[in-house]
mmCIF file of C-alpha atoms in Angstrom:
data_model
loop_
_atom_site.group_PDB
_atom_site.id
_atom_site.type_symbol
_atom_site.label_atom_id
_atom_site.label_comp_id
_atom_site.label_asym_id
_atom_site.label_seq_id
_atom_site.Cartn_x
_atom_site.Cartn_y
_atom_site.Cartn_z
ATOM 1 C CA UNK A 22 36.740 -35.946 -15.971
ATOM 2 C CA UNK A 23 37.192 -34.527 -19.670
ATOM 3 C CA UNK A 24 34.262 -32.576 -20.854
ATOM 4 C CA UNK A 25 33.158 -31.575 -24.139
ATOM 5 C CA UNK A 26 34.456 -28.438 -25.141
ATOM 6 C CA UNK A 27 32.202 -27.842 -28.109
ATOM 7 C CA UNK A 28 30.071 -24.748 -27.236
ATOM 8 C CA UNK A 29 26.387 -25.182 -27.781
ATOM 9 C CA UNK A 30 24.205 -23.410 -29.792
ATOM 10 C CA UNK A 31 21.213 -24.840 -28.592
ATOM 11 C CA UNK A 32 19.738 -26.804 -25.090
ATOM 12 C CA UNK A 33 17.308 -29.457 -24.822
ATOM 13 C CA UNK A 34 14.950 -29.051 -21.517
ATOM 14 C CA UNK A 35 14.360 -32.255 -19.986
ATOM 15 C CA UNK A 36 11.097 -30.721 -18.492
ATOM 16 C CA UNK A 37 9.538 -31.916 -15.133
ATOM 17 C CA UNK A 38 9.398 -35.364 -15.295
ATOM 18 C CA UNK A 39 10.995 -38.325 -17.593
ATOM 19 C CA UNK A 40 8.445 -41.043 -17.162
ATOM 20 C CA UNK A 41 5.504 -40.717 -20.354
ATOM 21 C CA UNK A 42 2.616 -41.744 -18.683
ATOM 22 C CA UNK A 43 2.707 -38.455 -16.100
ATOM 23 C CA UNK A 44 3.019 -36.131 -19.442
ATOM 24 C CA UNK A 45 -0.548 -35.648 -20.635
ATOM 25 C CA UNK A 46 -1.663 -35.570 -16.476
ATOM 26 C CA UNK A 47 0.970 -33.007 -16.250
ATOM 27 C CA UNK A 48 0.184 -31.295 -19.121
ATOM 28 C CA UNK A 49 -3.630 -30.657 -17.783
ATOM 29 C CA UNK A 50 -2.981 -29.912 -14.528
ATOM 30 C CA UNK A 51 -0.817 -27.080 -15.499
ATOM 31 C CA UNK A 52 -2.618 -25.778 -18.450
ATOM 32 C CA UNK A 53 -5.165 -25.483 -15.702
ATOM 33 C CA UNK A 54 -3.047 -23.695 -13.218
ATOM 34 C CA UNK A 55 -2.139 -21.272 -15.862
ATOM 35 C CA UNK A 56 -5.851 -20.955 -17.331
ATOM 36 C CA UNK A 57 -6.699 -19.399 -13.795
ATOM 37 C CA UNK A 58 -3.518 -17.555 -12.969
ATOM 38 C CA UNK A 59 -4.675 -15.411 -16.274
ATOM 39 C CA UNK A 60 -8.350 -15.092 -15.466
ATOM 40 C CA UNK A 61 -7.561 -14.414 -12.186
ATOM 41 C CA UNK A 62 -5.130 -11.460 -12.699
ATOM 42 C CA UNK A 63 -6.457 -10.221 -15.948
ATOM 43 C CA UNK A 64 -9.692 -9.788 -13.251
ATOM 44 C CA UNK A 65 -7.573 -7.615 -11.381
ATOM 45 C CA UNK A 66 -6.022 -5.725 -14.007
ATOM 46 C CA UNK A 67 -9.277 -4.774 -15.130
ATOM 47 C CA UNK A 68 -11.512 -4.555 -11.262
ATOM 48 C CA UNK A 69 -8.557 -2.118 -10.064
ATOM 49 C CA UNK A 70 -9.277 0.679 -12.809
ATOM 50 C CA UNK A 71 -12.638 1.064 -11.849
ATOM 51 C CA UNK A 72 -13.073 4.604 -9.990
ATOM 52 C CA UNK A 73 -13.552 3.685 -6.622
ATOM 53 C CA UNK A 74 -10.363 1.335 -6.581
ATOM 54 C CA UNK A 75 -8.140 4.399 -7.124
ATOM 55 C CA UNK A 76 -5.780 3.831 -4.734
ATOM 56 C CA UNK A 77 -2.517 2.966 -4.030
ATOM 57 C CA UNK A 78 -3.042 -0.395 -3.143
ATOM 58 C CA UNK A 79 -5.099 -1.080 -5.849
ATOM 59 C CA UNK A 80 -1.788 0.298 -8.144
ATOM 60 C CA UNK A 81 0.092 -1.535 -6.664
ATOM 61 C CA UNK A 82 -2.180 -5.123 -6.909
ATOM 62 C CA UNK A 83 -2.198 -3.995 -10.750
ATOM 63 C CA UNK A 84 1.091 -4.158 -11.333
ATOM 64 C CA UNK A 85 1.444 -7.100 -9.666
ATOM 65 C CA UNK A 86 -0.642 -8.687 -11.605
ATOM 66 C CA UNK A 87 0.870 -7.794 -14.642
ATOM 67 C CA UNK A 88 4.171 -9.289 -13.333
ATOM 68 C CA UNK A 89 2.322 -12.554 -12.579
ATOM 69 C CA UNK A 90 1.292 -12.931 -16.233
ATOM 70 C CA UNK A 91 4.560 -12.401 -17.795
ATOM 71 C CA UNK A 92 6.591 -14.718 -15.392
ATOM 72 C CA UNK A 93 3.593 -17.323 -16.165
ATOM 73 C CA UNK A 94 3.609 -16.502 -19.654
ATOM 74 C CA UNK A 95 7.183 -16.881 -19.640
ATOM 75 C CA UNK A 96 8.343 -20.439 -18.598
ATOM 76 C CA UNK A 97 4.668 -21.792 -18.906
ATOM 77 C CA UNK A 98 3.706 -21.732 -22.795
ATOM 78 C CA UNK A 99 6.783 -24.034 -23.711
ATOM 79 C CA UNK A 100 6.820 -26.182 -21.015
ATOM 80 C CA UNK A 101 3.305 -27.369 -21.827
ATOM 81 C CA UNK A 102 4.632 -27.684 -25.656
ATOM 82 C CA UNK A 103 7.390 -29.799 -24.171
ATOM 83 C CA UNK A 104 4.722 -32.127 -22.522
ATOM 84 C CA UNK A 105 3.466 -33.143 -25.599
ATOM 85 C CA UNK A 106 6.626 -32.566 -28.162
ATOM 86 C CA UNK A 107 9.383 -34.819 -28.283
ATOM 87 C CA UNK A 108 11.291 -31.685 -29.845
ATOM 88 C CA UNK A 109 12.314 -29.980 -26.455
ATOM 89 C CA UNK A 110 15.173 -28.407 -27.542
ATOM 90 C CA UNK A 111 15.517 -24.430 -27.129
ATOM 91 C CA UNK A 112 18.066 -21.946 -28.757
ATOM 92 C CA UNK A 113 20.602 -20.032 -27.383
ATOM 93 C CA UNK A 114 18.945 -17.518 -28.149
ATOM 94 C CA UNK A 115 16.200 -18.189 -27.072
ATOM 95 C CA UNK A 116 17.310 -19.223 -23.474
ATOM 96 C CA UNK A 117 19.041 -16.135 -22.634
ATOM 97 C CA UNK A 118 16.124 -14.262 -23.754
ATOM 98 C CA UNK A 119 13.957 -16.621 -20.957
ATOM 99 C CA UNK A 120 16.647 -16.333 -18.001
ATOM 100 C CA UNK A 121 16.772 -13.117 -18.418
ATOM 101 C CA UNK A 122 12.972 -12.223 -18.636
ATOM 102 C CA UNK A 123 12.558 -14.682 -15.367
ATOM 103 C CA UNK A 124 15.166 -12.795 -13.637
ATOM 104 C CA UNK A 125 13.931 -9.233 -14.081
ATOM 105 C CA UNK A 126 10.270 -10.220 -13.543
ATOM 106 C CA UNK A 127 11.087 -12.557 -10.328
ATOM 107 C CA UNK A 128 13.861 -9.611 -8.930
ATOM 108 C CA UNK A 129 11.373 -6.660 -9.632
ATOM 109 C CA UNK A 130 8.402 -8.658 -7.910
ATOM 110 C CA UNK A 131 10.285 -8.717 -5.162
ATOM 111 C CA UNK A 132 11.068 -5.051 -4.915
ATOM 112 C CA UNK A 133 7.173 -4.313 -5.680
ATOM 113 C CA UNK A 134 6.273 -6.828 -2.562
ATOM 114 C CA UNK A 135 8.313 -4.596 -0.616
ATOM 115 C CA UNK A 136 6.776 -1.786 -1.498
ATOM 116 C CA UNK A 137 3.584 -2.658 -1.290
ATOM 117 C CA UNK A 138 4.424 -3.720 2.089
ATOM 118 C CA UNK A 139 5.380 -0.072 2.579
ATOM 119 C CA UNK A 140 2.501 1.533 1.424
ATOM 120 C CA UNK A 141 0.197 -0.609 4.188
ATOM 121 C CA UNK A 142 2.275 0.484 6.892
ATOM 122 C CA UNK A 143 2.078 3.500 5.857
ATOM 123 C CA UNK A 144 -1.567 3.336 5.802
ATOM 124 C CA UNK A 145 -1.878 1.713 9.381
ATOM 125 C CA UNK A 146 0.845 4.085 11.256
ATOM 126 C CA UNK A 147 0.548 6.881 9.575
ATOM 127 C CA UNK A 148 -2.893 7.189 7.892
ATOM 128 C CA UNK A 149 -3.190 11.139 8.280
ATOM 129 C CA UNK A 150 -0.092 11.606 6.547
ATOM 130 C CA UNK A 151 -0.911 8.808 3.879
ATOM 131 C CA UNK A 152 -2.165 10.495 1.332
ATOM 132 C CA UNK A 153 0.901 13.111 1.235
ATOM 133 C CA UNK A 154 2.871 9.825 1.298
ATOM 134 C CA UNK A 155 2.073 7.959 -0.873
ATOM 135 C CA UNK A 156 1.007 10.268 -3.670
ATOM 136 C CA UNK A 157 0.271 8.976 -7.394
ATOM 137 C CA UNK A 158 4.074 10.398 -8.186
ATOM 138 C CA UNK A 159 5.946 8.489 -4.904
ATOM 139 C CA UNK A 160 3.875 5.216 -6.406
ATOM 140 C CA UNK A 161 4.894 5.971 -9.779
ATOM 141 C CA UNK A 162 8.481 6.347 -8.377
ATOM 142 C CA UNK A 163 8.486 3.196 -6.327
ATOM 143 C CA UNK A 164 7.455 0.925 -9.307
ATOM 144 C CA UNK A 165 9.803 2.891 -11.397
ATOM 145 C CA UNK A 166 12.522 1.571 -8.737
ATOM 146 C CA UNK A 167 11.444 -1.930 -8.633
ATOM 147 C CA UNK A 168 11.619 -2.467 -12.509
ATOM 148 C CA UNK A 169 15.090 -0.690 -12.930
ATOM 149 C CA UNK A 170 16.638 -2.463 -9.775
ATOM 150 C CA UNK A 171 15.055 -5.580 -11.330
ATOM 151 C CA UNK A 172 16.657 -4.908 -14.637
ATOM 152 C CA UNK A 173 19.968 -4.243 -13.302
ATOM 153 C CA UNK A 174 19.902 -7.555 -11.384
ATOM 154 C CA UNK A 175 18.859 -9.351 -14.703
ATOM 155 C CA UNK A 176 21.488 -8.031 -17.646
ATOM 156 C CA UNK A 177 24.089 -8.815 -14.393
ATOM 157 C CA UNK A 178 23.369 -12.555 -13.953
ATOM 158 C CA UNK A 179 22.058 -13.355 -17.618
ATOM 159 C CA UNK A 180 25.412 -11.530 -18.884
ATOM 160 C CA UNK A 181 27.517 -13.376 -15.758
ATOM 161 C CA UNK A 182 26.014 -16.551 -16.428
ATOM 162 C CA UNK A 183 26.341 -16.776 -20.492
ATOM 163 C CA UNK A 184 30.046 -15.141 -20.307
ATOM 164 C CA UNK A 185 30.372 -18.903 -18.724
ATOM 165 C CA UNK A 186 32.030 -21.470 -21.215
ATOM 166 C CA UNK A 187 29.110 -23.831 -21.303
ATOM 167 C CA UNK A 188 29.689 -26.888 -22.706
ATOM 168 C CA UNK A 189 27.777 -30.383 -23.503
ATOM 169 C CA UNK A 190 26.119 -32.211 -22.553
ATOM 170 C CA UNK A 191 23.405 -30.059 -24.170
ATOM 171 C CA UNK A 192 20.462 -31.430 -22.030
ATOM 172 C CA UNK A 193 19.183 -28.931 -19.169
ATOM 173 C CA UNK A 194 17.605 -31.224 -16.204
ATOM 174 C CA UNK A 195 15.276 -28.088 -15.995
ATOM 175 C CA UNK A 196 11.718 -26.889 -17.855
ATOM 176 C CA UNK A 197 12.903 -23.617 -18.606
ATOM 177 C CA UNK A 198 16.145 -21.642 -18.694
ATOM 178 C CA UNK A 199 17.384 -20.569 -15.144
ATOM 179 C CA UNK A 200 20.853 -20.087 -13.119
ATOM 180 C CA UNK A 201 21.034 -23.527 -11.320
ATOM 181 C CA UNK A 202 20.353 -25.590 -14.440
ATOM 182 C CA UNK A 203 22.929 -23.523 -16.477
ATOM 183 C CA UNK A 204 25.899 -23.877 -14.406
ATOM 184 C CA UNK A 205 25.942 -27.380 -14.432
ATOM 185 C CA UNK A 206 26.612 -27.499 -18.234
ATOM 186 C CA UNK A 207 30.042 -24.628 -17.480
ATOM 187 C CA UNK A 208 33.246 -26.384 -17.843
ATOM 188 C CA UNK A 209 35.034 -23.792 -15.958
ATOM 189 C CA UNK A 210 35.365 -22.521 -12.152
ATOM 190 C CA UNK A 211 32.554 -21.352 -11.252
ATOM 191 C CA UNK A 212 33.056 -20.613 -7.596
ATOM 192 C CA UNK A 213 33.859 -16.720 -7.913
ATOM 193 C CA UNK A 214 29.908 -16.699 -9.855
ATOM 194 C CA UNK A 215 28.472 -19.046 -7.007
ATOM 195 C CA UNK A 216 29.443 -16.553 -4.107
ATOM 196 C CA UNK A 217 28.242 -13.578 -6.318
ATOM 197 C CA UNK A 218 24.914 -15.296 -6.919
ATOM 198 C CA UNK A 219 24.627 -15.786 -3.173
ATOM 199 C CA UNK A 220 25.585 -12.517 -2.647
ATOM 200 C CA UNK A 221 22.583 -11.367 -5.190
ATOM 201 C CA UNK A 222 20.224 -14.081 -3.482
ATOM 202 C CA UNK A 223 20.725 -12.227 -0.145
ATOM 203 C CA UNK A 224 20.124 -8.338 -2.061
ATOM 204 C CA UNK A 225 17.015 -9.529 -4.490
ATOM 205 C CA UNK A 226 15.429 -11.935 -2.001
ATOM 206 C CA UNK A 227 16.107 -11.280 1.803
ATOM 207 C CA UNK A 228 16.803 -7.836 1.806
ATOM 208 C CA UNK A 229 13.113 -7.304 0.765
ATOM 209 C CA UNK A 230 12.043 -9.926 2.973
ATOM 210 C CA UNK A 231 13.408 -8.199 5.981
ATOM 211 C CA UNK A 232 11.814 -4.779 4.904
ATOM 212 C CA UNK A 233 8.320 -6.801 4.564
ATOM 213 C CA UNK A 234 8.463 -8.370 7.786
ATOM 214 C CA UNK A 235 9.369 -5.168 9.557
ATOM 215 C CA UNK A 236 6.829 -3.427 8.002
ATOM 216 C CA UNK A 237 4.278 -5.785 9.177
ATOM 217 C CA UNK A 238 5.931 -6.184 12.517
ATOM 218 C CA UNK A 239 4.575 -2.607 12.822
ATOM 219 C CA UNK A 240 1.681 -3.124 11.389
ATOM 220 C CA UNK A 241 0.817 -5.926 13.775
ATOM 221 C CA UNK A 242 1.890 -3.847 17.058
ATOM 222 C CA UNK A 243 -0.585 -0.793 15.679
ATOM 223 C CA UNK A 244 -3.282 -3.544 14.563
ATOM 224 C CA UNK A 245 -2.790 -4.545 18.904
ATOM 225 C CA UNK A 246 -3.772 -1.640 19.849
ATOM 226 C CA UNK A 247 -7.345 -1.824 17.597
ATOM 227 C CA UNK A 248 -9.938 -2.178 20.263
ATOM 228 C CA UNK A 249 -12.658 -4.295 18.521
ATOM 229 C CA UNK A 250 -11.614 -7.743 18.651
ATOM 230 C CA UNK A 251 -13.701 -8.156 14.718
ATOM 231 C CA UNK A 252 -11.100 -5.564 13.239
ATOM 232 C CA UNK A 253 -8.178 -6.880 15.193
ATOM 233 C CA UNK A 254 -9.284 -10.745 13.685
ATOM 234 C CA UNK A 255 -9.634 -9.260 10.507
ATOM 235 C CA UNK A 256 -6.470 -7.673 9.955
ATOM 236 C CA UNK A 257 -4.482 -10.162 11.397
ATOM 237 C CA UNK A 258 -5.871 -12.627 9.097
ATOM 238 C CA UNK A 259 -5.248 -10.268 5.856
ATOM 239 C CA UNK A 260 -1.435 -9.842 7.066
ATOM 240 C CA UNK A 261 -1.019 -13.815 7.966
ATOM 241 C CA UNK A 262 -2.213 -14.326 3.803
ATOM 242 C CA UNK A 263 0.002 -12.157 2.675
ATOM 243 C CA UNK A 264 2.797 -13.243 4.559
ATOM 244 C CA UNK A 265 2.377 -17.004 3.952
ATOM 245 C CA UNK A 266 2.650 -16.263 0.395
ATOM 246 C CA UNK A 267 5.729 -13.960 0.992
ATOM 247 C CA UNK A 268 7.493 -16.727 2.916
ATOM 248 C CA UNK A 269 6.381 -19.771 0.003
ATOM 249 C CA UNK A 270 7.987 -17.267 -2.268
ATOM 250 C CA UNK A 271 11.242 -16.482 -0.120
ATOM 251 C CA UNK A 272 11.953 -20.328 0.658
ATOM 252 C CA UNK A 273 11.430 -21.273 -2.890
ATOM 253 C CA UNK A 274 13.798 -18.733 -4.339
ATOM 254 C CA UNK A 275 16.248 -19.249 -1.070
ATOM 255 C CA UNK A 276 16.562 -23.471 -1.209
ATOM 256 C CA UNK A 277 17.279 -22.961 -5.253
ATOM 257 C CA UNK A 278 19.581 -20.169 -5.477
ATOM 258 C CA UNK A 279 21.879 -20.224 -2.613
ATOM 259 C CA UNK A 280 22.875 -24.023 -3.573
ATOM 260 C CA UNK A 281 23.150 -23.168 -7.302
ATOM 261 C CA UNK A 282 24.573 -26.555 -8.578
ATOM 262 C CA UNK A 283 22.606 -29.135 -6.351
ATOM 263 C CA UNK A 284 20.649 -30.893 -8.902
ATOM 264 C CA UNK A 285 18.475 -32.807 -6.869
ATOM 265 C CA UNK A 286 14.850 -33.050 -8.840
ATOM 266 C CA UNK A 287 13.070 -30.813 -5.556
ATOM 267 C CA UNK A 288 14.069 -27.640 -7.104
ATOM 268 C CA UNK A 289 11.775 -28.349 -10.259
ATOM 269 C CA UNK A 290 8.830 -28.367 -7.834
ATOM 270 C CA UNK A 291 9.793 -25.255 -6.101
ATOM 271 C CA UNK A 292 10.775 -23.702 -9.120
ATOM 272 C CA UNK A 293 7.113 -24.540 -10.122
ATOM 273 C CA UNK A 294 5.829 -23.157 -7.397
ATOM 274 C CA UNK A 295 7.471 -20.001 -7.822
ATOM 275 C CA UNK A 296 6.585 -19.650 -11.597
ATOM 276 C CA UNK A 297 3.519 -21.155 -11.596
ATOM 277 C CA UNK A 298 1.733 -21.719 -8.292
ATOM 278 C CA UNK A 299 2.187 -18.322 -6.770
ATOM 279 C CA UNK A 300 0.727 -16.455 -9.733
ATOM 280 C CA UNK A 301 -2.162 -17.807 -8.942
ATOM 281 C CA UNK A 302 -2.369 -17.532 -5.302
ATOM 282 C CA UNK A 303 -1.485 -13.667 -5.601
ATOM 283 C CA UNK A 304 -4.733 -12.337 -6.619
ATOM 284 C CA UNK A 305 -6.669 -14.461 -4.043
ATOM 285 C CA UNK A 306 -4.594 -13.544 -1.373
ATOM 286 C CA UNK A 307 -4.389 -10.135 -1.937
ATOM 287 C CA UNK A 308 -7.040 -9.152 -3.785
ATOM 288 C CA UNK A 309 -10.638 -11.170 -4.378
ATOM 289 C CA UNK A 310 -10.200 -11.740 -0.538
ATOM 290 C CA UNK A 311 -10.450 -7.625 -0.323
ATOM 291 C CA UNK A 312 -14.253 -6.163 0.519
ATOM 292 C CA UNK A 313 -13.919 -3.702 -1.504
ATOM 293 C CA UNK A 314 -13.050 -5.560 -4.839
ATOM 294 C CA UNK A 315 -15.346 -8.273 -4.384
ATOM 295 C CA UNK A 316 -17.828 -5.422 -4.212
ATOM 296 C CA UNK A 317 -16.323 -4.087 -7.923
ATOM 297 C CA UNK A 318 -16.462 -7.339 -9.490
ATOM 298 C CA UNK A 319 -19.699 -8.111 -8.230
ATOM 299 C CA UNK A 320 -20.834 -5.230 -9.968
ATOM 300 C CA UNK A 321 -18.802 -5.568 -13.473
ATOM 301 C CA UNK A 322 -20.476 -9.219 -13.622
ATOM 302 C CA UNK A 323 -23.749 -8.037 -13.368
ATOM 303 C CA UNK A 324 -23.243 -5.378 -15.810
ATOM 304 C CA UNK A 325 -21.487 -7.999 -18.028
ATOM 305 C CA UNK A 326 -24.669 -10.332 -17.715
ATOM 306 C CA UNK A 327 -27.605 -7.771 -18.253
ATOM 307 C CA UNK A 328 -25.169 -6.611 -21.439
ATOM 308 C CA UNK A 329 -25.174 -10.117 -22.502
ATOM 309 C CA UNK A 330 -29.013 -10.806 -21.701
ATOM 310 C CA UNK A 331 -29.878 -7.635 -23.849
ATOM 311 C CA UNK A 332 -27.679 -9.119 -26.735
ATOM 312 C CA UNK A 333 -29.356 -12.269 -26.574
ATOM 313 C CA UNK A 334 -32.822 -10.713 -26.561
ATOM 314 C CA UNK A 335 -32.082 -8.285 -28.777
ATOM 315 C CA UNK A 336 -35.108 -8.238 -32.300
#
């Protein structure tokens, strides 16, 4: 088959679905999604510098959170101006700049996950040592970690992937800018970049997997040894959460990236559940679900509201 050999200077994102009358539903539903996967981490961002919530942990959910807004922020904004435009189109530009943000924020949330996985085994196994641990410079260091190993993933793909000849059509059967998508438009080989982005899938996604489920494999044989059935419960159903959201986010990223040029319309959903949905589970699961930040907010409201009374009442 003879493809066009004109390289393109700009893409044209044929969004999540074709048929009109599912735009505007579409278009609500995820401008809702999005409205609480911002009030829900910009909650944490803010509960988690309050005094008593200076832990690790608490670091660590802060960061998080930040990651969850940019990847939102990200792919979210212009799909839900592609809902409603007729203009989808995206420069070149412009697309590199949004696989390669996805990339370093979806690789380095990985590497965080991992160690925040870390620092709760730590505290389970090891909790008289925990503090020497995990000091505020070992944190420090481990986030450090996760955004550089993230960055190095992402200037390697985006640069890999855009060294590709890609060629028309122009039209992405995507809503934003990722691998998949992109190699169907190369008209060259691109075996040798398929095995390396396998290769990658198995270092960015199950590498850190593995390391998460071991560390909670030990956290589960210390939490059997708790002898108050109420604790044992407990914990048990704080480490299920966090792995069912761990395991949404491996088989998303899995199912797209280690069959790179299936284009079957599935891997918009789990692509949207990867961008979209799981920034907004993350701060129920691991943090309004926690006693002691319920406690904080609890708090921060009622200040907020006896602030806001006094304004109102105010002579």
């Amino acid at each position: 088959v003879t493809r066009n050999h004109t390289l393109l200077t700009e893409f044209v994102l044929a969004g999540l679905s074709s048929r009109p009358e599912l735009q505007h539903l579409l278009f609500f539903t995820i401008c809702f999604i999005y409205s609480m996967t911002l009030i829900g981490n910009l909650l944490i961002c803010t509960v988690t510098v309050h005094p008593t919530l200076q832990m690790p942990m608490y670091f660590f959910l802060r960061v998080l959170a930040f990651l969850d807004i940019s990847t939102a922020s990200v792919v979210v904004p212009k799909m839900l101006v592609n809902l409603l435009s007729e203009d989808r189109s995206i420069s070149y530009l412009g697309c590199v700049t949004q696989l390669y943000c996805v990339v370093f924020l979806a690789a380095t949330e990985w590497y965080l996950l991992a160690a925040m996985a870390y620092d709760r085994y730590v505290a389970v196994c090891w909790p008289l040592r925990y503090a020497a641990i995990m000091s505020s410079r070992a944190c420090l260091a481990l986030v450090l970690l996760s955004c550089c190993s993230g960055q190095v993933v992402s200037v390697l793909q985006t640069a890999w992937v855009f060294t590709l000849s890609l060629c028309g059509p122009r039209r992405i059967n995507y809503f934003f800018c990722d691998i998949p998508p992109l190699l169907v438009l190369s008209c060259t080989d691109t075996s040798l970049y398929e095995r390396q982005l396998i290769s990658a899938t198995v270092l960015v996604i199950f590498t850190p997997f593995c390391l998460i489920l071991l560390s909670y494999a030990c956290i589960i044989s210390s939490i059997l040894k708790i002898s108050s059935a109420e604790s044992r419960h407990k914990a048990f159903s704080t480490c299920s959460s966090h792995l069912t959201v761990v395991t949404l986010y491996c088989a998303s990223g899995t199912l797209i990236y280690l069959q790179p040029k299936s284009s079957k319309d599935a891997k918009k959903i789990l692509a949207l559940i990867y961008t979209t949905v799981i920034p907004t589970l993350n701060p129920l699961i691991y943090s309004l679900r926690n006693k002691e930040v319920k406690e904080v907010l609890i708090r921060v409201v009622a200040v907020a509201a006896s602030f806001s009374s006094d304004s109102v009442t105010w002579p």
